[in-house]
Coordinates of C-alpha atoms (C1' of nucleotides) in Angstrom, one line a residue:
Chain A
X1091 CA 84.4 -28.8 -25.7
X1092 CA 85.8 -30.9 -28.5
X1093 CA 88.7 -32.3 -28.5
X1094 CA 90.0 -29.4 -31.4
X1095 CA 88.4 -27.0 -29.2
X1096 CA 92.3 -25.6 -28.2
X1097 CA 94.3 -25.9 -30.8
X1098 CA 94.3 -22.7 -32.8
X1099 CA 96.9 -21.1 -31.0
X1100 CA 99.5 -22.9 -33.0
X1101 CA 101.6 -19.7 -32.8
X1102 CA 103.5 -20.7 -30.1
X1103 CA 104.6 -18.1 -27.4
X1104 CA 107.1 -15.4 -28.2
X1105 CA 110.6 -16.0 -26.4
X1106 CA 110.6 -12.9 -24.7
X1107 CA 107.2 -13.9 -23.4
X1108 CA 109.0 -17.3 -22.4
X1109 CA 111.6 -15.7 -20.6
X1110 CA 109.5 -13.1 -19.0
X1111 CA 107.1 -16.3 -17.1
X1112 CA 110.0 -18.2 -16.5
X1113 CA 111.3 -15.4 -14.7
X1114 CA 108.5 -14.1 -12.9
X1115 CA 108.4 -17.7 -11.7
X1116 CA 111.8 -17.1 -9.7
X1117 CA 111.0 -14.0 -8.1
X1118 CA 107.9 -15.8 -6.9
X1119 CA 109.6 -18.6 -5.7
X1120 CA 112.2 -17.3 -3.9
X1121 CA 115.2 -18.3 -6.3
X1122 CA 115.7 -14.2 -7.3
X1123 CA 115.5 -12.7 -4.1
X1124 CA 115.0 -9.4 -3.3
X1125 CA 117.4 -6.9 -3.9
X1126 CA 119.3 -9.3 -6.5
X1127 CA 120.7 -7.9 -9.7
X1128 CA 119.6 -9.1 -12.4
X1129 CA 123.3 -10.2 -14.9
X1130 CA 122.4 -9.9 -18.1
X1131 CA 125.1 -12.2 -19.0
X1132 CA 125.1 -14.9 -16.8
X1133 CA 121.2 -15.2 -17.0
X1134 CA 121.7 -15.4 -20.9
X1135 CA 123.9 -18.5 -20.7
X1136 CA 121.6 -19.6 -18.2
X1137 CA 118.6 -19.7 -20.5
X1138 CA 120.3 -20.4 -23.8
X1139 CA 119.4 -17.5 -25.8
X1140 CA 120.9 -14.2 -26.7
X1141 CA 120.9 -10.7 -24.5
X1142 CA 118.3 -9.9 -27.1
X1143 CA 115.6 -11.4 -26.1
X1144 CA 116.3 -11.8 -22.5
X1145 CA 116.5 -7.6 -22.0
X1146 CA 113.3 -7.7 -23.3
X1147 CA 111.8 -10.5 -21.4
X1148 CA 113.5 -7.9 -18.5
X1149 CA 112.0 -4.9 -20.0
X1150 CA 108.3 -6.6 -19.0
X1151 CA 108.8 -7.0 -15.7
X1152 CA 110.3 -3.0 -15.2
X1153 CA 106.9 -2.5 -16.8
X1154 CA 105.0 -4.7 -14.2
X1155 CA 107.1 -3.0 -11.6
X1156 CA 108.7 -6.7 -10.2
X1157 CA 112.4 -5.4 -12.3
X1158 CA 113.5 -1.4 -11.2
X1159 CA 116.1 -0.1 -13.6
X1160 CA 119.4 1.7 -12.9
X1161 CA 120.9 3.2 -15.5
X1162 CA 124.1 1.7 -16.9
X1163 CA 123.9 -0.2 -13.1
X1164 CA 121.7 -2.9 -13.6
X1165 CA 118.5 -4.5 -13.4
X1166 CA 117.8 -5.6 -9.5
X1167 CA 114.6 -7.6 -8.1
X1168 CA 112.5 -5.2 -6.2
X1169 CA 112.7 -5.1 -2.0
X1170 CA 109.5 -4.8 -0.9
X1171 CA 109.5 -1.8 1.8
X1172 CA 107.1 -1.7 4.9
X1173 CA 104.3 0.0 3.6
X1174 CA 104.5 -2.3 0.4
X1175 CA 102.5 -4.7 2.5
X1176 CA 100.2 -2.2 2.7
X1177 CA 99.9 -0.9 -1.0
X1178 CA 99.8 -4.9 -2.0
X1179 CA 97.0 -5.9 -0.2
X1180 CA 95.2 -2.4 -0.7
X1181 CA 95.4 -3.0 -4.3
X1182 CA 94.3 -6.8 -4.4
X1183 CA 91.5 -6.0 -2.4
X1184 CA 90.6 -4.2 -5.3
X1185 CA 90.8 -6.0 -7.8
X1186 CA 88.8 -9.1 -6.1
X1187 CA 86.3 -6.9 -4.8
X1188 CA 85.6 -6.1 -8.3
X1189 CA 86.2 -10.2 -9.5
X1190 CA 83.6 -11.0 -7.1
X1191 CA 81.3 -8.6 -8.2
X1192 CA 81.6 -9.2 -11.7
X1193 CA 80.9 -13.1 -11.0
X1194 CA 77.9 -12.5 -8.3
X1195 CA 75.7 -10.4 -11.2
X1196 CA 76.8 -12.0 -14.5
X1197 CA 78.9 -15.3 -14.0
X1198 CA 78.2 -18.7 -13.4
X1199 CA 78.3 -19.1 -9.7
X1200 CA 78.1 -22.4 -9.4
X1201 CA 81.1 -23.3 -11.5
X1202 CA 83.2 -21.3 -10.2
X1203 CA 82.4 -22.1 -6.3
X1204 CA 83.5 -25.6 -7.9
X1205 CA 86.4 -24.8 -8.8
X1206 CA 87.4 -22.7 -5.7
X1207 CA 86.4 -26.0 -3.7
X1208 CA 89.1 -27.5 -5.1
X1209 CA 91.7 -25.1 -4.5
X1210 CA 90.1 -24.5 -0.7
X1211 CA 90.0 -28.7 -0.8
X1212 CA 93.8 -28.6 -1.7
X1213 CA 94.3 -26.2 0.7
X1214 CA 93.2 -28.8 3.7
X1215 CA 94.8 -31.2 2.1
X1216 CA 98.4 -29.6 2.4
X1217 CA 97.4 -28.9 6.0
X1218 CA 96.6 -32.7 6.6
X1219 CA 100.1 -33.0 5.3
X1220 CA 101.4 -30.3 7.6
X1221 CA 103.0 -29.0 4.1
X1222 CA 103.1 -24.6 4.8
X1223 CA 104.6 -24.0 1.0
X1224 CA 101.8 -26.1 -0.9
X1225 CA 98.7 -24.7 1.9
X1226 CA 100.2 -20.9 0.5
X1227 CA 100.4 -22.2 -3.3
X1228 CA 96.8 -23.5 -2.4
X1229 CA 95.5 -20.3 -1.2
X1230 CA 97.1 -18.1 -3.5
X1231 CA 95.8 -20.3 -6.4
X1232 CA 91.8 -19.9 -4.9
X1233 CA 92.6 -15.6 -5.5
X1234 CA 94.1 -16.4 -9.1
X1235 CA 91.3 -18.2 -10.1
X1236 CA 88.6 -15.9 -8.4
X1237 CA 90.1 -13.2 -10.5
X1238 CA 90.3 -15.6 -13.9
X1239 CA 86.8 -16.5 -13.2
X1240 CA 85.6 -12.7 -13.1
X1241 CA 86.4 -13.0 -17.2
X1242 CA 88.4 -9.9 -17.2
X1243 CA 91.2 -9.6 -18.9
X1244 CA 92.6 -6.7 -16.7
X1245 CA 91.9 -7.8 -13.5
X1246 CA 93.8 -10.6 -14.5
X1247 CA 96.7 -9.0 -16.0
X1248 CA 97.0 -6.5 -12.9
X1249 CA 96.4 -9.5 -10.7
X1250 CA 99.3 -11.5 -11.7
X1251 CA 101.9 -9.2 -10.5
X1252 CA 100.1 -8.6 -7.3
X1253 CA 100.4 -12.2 -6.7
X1254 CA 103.8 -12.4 -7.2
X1255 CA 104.5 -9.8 -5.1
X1256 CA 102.0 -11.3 -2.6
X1257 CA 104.1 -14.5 -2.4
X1258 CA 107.3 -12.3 -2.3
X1259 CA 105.5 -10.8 0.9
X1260 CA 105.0 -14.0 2.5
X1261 CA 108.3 -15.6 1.8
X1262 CA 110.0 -12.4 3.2
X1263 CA 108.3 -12.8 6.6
X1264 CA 108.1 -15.9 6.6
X1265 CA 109.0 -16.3 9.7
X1266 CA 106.6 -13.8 11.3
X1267 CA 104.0 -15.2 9.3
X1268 CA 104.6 -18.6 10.7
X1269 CA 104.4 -17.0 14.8
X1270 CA 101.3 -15.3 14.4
X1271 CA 99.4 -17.5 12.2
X1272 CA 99.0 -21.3 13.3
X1273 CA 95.5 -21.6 12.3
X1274 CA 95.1 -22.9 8.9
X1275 CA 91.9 -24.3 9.7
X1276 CA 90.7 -20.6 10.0
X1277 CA 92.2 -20.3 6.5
X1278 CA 90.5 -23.2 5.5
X1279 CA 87.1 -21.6 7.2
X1280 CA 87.5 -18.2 5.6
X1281 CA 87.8 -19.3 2.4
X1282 CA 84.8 -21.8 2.9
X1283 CA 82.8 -19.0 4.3
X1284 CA 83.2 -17.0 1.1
X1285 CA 82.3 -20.1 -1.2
X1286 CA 79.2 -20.2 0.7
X1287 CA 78.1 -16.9 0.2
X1288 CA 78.9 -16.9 -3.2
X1289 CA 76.5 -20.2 -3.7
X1290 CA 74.2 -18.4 -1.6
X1291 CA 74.2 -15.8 -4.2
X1292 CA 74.9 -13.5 -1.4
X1293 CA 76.6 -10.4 -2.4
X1294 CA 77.1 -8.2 0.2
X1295 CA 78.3 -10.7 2.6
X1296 CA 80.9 -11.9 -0.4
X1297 CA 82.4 -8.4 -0.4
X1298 CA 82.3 -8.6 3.3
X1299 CA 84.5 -11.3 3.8
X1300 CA 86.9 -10.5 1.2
X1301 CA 87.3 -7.2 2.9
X1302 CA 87.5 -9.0 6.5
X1303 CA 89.9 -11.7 4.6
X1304 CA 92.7 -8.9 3.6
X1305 CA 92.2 -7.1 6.3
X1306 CA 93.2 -10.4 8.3
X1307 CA 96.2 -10.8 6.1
X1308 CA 97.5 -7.2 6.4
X1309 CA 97.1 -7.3 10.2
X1310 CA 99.5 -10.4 9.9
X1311 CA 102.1 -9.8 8.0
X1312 CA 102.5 -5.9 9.3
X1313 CA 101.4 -5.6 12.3
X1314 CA 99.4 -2.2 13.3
X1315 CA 98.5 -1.7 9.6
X1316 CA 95.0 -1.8 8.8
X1317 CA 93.0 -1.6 5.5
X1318 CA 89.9 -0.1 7.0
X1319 CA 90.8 2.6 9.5
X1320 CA 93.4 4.7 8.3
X1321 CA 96.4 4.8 6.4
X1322 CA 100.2 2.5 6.8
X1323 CA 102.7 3.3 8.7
X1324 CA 104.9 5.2 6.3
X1325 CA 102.9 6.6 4.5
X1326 CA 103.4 10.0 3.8
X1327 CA 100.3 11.6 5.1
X1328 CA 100.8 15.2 4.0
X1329 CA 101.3 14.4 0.5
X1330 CA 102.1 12.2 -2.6
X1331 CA 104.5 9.7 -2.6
X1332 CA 107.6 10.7 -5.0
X1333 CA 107.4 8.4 -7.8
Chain B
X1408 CA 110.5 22.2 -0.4
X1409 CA 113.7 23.6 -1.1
X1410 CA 115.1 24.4 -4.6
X1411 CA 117.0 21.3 -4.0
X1412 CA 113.8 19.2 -3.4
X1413 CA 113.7 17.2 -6.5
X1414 CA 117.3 17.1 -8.1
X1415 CA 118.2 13.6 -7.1
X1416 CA 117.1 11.8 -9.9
X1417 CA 120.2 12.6 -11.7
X1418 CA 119.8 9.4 -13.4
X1419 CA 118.0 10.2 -16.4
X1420 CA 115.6 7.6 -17.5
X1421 CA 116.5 4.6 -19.6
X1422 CA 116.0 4.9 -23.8
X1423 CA 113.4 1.8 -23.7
X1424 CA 111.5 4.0 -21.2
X1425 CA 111.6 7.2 -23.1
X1426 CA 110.5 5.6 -26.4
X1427 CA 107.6 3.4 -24.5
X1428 CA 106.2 6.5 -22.7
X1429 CA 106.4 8.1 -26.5
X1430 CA 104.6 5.3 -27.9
X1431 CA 102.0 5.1 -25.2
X1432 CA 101.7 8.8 -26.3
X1433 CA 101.3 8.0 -29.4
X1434 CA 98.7 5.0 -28.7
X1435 CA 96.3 7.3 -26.7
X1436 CA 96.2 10.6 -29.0
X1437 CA 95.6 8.4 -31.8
X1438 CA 98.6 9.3 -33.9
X1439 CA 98.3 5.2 -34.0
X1440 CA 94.8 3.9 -34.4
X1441 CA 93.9 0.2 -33.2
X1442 CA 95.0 -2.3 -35.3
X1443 CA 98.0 -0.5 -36.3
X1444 CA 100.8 -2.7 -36.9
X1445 CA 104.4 -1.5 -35.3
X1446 CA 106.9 -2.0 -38.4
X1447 CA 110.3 -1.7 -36.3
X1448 CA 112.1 -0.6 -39.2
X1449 CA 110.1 2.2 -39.4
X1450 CA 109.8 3.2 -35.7
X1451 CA 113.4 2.6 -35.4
X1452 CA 114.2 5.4 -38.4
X1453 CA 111.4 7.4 -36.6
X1454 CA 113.0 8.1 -33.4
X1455 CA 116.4 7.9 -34.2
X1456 CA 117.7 4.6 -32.2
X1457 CA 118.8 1.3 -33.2
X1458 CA 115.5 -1.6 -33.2
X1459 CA 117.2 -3.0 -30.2
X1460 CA 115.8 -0.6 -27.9
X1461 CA 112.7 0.3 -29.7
X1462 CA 111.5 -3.9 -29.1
X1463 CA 112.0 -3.2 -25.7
X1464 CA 110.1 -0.8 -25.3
X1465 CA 107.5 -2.2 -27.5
X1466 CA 108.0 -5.7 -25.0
X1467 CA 106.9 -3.5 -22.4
X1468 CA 103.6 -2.1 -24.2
X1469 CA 102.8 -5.8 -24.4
X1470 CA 103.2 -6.6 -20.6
X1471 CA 101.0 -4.0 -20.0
X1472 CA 98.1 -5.1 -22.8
X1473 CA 98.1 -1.8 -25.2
X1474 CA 100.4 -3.9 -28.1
X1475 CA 99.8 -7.5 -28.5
X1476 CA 102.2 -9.7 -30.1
X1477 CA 101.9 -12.3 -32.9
X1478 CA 104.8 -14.4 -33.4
X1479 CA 106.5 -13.5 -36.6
X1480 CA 103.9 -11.7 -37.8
X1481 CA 104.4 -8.3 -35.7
X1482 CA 103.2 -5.8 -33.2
X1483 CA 99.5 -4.3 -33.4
X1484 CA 97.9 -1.6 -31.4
X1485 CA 95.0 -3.5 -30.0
X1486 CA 91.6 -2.9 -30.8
X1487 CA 88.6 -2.6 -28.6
X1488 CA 86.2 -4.9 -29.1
X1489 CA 82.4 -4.4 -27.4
X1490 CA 83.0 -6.0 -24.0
X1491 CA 85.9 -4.2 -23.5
X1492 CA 84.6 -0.5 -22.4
X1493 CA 82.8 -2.5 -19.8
X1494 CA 85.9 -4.2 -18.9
X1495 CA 88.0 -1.4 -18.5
X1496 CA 85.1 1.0 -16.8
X1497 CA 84.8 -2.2 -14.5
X1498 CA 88.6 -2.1 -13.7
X1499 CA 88.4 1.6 -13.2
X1500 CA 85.9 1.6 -11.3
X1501 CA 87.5 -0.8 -8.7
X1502 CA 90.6 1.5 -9.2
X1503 CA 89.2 4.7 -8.2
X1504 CA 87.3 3.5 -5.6
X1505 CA 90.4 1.7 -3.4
X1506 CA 92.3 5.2 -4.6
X1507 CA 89.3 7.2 -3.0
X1508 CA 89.3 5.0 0.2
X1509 CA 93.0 5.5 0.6
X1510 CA 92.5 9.0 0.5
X1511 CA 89.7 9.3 2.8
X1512 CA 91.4 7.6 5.2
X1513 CA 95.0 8.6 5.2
X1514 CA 95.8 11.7 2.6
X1515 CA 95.5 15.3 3.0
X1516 CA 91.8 15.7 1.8
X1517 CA 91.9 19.5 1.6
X1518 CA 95.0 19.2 -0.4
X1519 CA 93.4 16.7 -2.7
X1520 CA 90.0 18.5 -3.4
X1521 CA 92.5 21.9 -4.4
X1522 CA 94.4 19.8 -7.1
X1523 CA 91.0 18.0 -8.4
X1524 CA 89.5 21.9 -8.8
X1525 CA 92.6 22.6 -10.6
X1526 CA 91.1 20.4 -13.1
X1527 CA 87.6 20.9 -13.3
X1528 CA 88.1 24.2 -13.6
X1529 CA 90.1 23.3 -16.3
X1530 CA 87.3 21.4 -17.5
X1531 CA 84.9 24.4 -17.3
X1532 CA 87.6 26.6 -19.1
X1533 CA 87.5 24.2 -21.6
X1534 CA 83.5 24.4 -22.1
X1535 CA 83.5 27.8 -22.2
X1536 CA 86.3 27.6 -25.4
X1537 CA 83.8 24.9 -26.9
X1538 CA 87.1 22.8 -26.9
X1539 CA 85.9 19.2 -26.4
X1540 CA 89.5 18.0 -26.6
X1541 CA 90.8 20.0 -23.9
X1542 CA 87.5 19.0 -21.6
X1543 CA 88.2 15.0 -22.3
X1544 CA 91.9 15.7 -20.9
X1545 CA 90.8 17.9 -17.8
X1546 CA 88.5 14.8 -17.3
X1547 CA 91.0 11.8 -17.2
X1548 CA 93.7 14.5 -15.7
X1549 CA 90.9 14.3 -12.8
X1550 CA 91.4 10.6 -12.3
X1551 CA 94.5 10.5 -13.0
X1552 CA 95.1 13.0 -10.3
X1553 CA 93.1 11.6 -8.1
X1554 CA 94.5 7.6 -8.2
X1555 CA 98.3 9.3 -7.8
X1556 CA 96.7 11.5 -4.6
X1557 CA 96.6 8.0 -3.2
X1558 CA 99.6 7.7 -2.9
X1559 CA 99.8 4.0 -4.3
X1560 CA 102.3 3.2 -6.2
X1561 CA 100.7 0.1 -8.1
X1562 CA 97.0 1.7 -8.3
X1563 CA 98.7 4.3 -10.2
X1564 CA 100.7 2.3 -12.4
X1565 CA 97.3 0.1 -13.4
X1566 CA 95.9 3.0 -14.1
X1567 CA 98.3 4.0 -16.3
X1568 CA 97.3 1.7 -18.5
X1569 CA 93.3 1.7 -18.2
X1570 CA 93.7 5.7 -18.9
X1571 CA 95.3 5.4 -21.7
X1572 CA 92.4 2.6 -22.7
X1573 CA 89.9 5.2 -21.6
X1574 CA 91.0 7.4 -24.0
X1575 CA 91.3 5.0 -26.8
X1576 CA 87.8 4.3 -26.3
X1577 CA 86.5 7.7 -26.5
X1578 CA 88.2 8.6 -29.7
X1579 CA 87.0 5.4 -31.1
X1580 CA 83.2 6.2 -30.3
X1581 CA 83.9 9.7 -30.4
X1582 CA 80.3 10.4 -32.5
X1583 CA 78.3 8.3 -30.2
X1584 CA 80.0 9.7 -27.2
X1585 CA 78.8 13.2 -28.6
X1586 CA 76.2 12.7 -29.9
X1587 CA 74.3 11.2 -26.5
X1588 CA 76.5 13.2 -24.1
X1589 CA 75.8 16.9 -25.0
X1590 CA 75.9 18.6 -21.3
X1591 CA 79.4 19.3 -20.4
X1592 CA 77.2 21.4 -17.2
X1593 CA 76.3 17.4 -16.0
X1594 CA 79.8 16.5 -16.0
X1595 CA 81.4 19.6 -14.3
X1596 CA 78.6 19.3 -12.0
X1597 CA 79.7 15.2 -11.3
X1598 CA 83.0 16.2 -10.7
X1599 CA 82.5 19.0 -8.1
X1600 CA 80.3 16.8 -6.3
X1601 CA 83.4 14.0 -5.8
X1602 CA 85.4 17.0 -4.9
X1603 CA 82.8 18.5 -2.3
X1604 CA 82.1 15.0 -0.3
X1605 CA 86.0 14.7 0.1
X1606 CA 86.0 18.1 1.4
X1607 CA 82.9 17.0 3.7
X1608 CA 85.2 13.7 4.7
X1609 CA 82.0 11.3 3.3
X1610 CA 83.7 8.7 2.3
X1611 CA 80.4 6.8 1.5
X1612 CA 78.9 10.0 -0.9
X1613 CA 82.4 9.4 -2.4
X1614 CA 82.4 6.2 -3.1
X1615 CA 78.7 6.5 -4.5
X1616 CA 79.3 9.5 -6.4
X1617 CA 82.6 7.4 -8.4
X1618 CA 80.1 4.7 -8.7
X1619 CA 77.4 6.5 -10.5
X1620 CA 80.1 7.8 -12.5
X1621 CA 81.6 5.0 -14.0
X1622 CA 78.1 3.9 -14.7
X1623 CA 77.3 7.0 -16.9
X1624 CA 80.2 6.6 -18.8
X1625 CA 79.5 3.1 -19.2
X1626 CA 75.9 3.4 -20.7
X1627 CA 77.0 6.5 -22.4
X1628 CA 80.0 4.2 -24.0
X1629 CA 78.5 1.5 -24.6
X1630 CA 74.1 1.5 -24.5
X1631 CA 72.7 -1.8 -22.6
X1632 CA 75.6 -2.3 -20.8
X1633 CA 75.4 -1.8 -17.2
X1634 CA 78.4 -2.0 -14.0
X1635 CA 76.0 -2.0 -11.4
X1636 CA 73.5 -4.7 -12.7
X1637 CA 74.2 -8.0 -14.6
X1638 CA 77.4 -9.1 -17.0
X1639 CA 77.5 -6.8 -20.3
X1640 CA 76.5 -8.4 -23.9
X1641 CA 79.4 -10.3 -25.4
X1642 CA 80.7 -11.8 -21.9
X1643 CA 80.7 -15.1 -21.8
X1644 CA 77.6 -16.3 -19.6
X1645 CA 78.9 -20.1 -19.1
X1646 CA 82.8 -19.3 -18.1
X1647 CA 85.9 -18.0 -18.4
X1648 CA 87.4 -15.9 -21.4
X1649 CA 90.0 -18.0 -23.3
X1650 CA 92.8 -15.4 -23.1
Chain C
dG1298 C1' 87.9 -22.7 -63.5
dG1299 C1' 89.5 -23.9 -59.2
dT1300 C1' 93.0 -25.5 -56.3
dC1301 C1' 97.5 -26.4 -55.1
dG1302 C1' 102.6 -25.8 -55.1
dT1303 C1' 106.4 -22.4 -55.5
dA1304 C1' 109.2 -18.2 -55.7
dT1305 C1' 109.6 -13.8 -54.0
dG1306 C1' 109.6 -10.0 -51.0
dA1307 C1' 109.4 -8.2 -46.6
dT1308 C1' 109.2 -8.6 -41.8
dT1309 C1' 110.5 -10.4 -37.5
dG1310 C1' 113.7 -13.0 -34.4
dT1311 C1' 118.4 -13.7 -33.0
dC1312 C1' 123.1 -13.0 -32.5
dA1313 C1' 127.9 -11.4 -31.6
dA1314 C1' 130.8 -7.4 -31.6
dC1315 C1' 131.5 -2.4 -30.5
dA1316 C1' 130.9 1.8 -27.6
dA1317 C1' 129.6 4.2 -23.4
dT1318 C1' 129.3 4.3 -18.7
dC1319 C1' 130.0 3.2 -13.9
dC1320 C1' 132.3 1.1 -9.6
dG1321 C1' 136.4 0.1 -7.1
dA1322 C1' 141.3 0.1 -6.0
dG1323 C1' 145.5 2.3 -6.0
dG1324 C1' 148.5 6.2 -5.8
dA1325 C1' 149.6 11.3 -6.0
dC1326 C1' 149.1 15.6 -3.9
dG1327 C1' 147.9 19.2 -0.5
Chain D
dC52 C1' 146.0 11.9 7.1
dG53 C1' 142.4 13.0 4.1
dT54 C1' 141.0 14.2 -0.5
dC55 C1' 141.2 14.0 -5.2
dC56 C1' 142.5 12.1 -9.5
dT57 C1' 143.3 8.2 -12.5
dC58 C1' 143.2 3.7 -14.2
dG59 C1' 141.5 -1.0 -14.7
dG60 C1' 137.8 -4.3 -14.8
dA61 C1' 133.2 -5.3 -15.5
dT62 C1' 128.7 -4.3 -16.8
dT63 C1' 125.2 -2.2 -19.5
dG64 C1' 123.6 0.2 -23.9
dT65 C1' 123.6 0.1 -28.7
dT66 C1' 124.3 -1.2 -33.3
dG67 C1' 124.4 -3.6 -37.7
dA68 C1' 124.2 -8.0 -39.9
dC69 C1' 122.5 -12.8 -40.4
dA70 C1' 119.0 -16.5 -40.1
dA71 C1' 114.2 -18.0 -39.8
dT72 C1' 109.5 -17.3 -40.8
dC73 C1' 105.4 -15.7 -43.0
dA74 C1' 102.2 -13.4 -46.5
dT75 C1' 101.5 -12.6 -51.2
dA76 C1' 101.4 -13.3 -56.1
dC77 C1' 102.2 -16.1 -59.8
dG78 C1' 102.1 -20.1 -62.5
dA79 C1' 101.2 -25.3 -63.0
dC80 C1' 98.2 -28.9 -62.7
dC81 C1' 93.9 -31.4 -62.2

DNA sequence: GGTCGTATGATTGTCAACAATCCGAGGACG
DNA sequence: CGTCCTCGGATTGTTGACAATCATACGACC
């Protein structure tokens, strides 16, 4: 860990890659709402370069399905539907069953329980400060770096947008989210709980409390969903969904 | 299922869409080796449209990890190094399983196990014609089939991607993958046994049968490396990857 | 002889203008 | 009065040209 131990990326970033964080950053945050289309013109001026680059930066995110594309209509930030809930948290609890996993037999436990303390101490922290945006940022950041920590360079690439889209989720029932969830110490608790285990070098109870952990969250935010025993509400359950 | 069932999409799709789906195409047949560099001048002459559109599409190969990008330099096809087959098998794995859970407790089973015979027996047609080719793409159809019977939207664009991979990986260790794999019977046989638990509605044979699977393939792909027990060679031990 | 500076060639990154398409309002017609 | 057609405005899709950057090869210098 030298101090020249990060500086051969002197190639800095490509623009379109520029763009396409800055603007995954305002879907996530609640400045491009759902449902908003996406002017290629005005968002040019607004980031000082060129439609070039900016369609592309645009072109990523139709990719990581956060952008859907109308022909000669526009580019418009995705509404999440009611069984997106659903298909988000079905999806993540893959992808962090299979971090977990891939840090209980071949990581470094201990480091990375030490670096989900923090994000589980920021996360109590927020809630001292009775501040809801920063406790979400805080849990949402100990499931980004669960999934960094895995060392896979898919799970965190298909992680990313889940995230987004998990944040987009919270921030568009907020409001129910608020009602039926007072208890951030039980956040606080869950997330301590699967520290533990993970110290404890205790795999099946890991995967366990993930499980129990999204299956919490889905129960929340849509009510009468559930991950374990049978499909969403919505779903079509004599066949495949059309796209 | 009327005649008029599926004429709405009137909207045909967009040109960076048709020319990325071409290029993944071209990625995963090997019509563009890893390492390949994209010269847009080229591409551009080669399917007829401006270099506008083509670096959009080639923007969205990079979201999703098949191109990477080196800042005035140009576009490569990546190449798999070692750790990779375990990554992507890993990801898979993860994939298929939340796929197979979905479907076991929500989709039309029956229906499912019909369109996965469709493909095995397309995989025993072609053993029988000695055409290895044609077995490899019964196989991933399989998958593929079964992660869109899900009826999840982002499982099945993930795996997308990690198909494609799939096949990159097997053309690139194409001799070793013959060489130590000669019973296409085994593999026939590992397929009808996923088929026949989802008939049975046993979700756990299911999920153990995918397992075991992905582990063949990933000691077939790559020898000493294992999903089920311990990292594989080339991970790092100590951390996180620097990408 | 080895190393460094420089010119060249090609490639990528960016831009502004042109063409095609679509939505909406307004009016004509049955 | 309802429907259809038409036109205007705006937006996206595409193009070709210009600017910036980098790799390579060659020659000068130590």
């Amino acid at each position: 860990m030298s101090v020249l131990a990060d500086i051969e990326p002197v190639n800095r970033e490509s623009t379109a890659g520029i763009i396409a964080r800055q603007l995954r950053d305002a879907i996530m945050n609640g400045s491009l709402p759902p449902g908003t289309q996406l002017g290629e013109t005005d968002l040019a001026a607004r980031f000082q370069v060129s439609r070039g680059p900016l369609r592309e930066a645009m072109q990523r995110l139709v990719s990581e399905g956060l952008l859907r594309s109308e022909r000669h209509r526009g580019l418009f930030v995705i509404d999440l539907e009611p069984g997106d809930v659903y298909d988000i948290y079905s999806a993540r609890s893959a992808i962090e069953r299979a971090a977990a996993i891939r840090i209980m037999r071949g990581g470094d436990r201990d480091r990375v329980a030490a670096m989900l303390d923090d994000a589980v101490h920021a996360m109590a922290e927020a809630d001292q400060q009775d501040d809801p945006a920063a406790l979400t940022e805080a849990d949402l950041r100990f499931h980004e770096e669960l999934i960094e920590a895995s060392g896979s360079r898919r799970l965190t690439r298909m992680a990313r947008t889940l995230l987004i889209e998990t944040r987009m989720c919270l921030s568009a029932l907020q409001e129910t989210y608020r009602k039926s969830y007072q208890g951030a110490d039980e956040r606080v608790a869950e997330h301590n709980q699967i520290i533990d285990a993970i110290r404890q070098d205790d795999e099946e109870t890991v995967l366990a409390l993930l499980e129990a952990h999204m299956e919490d969250a889905v129960q929340r935010l849509a009510p009468g969903t559930s991950l374990t025993s049978g499909a969403a509400p919505g779903l079509p359950v004599g066949g495949v969904d059309i796209a």
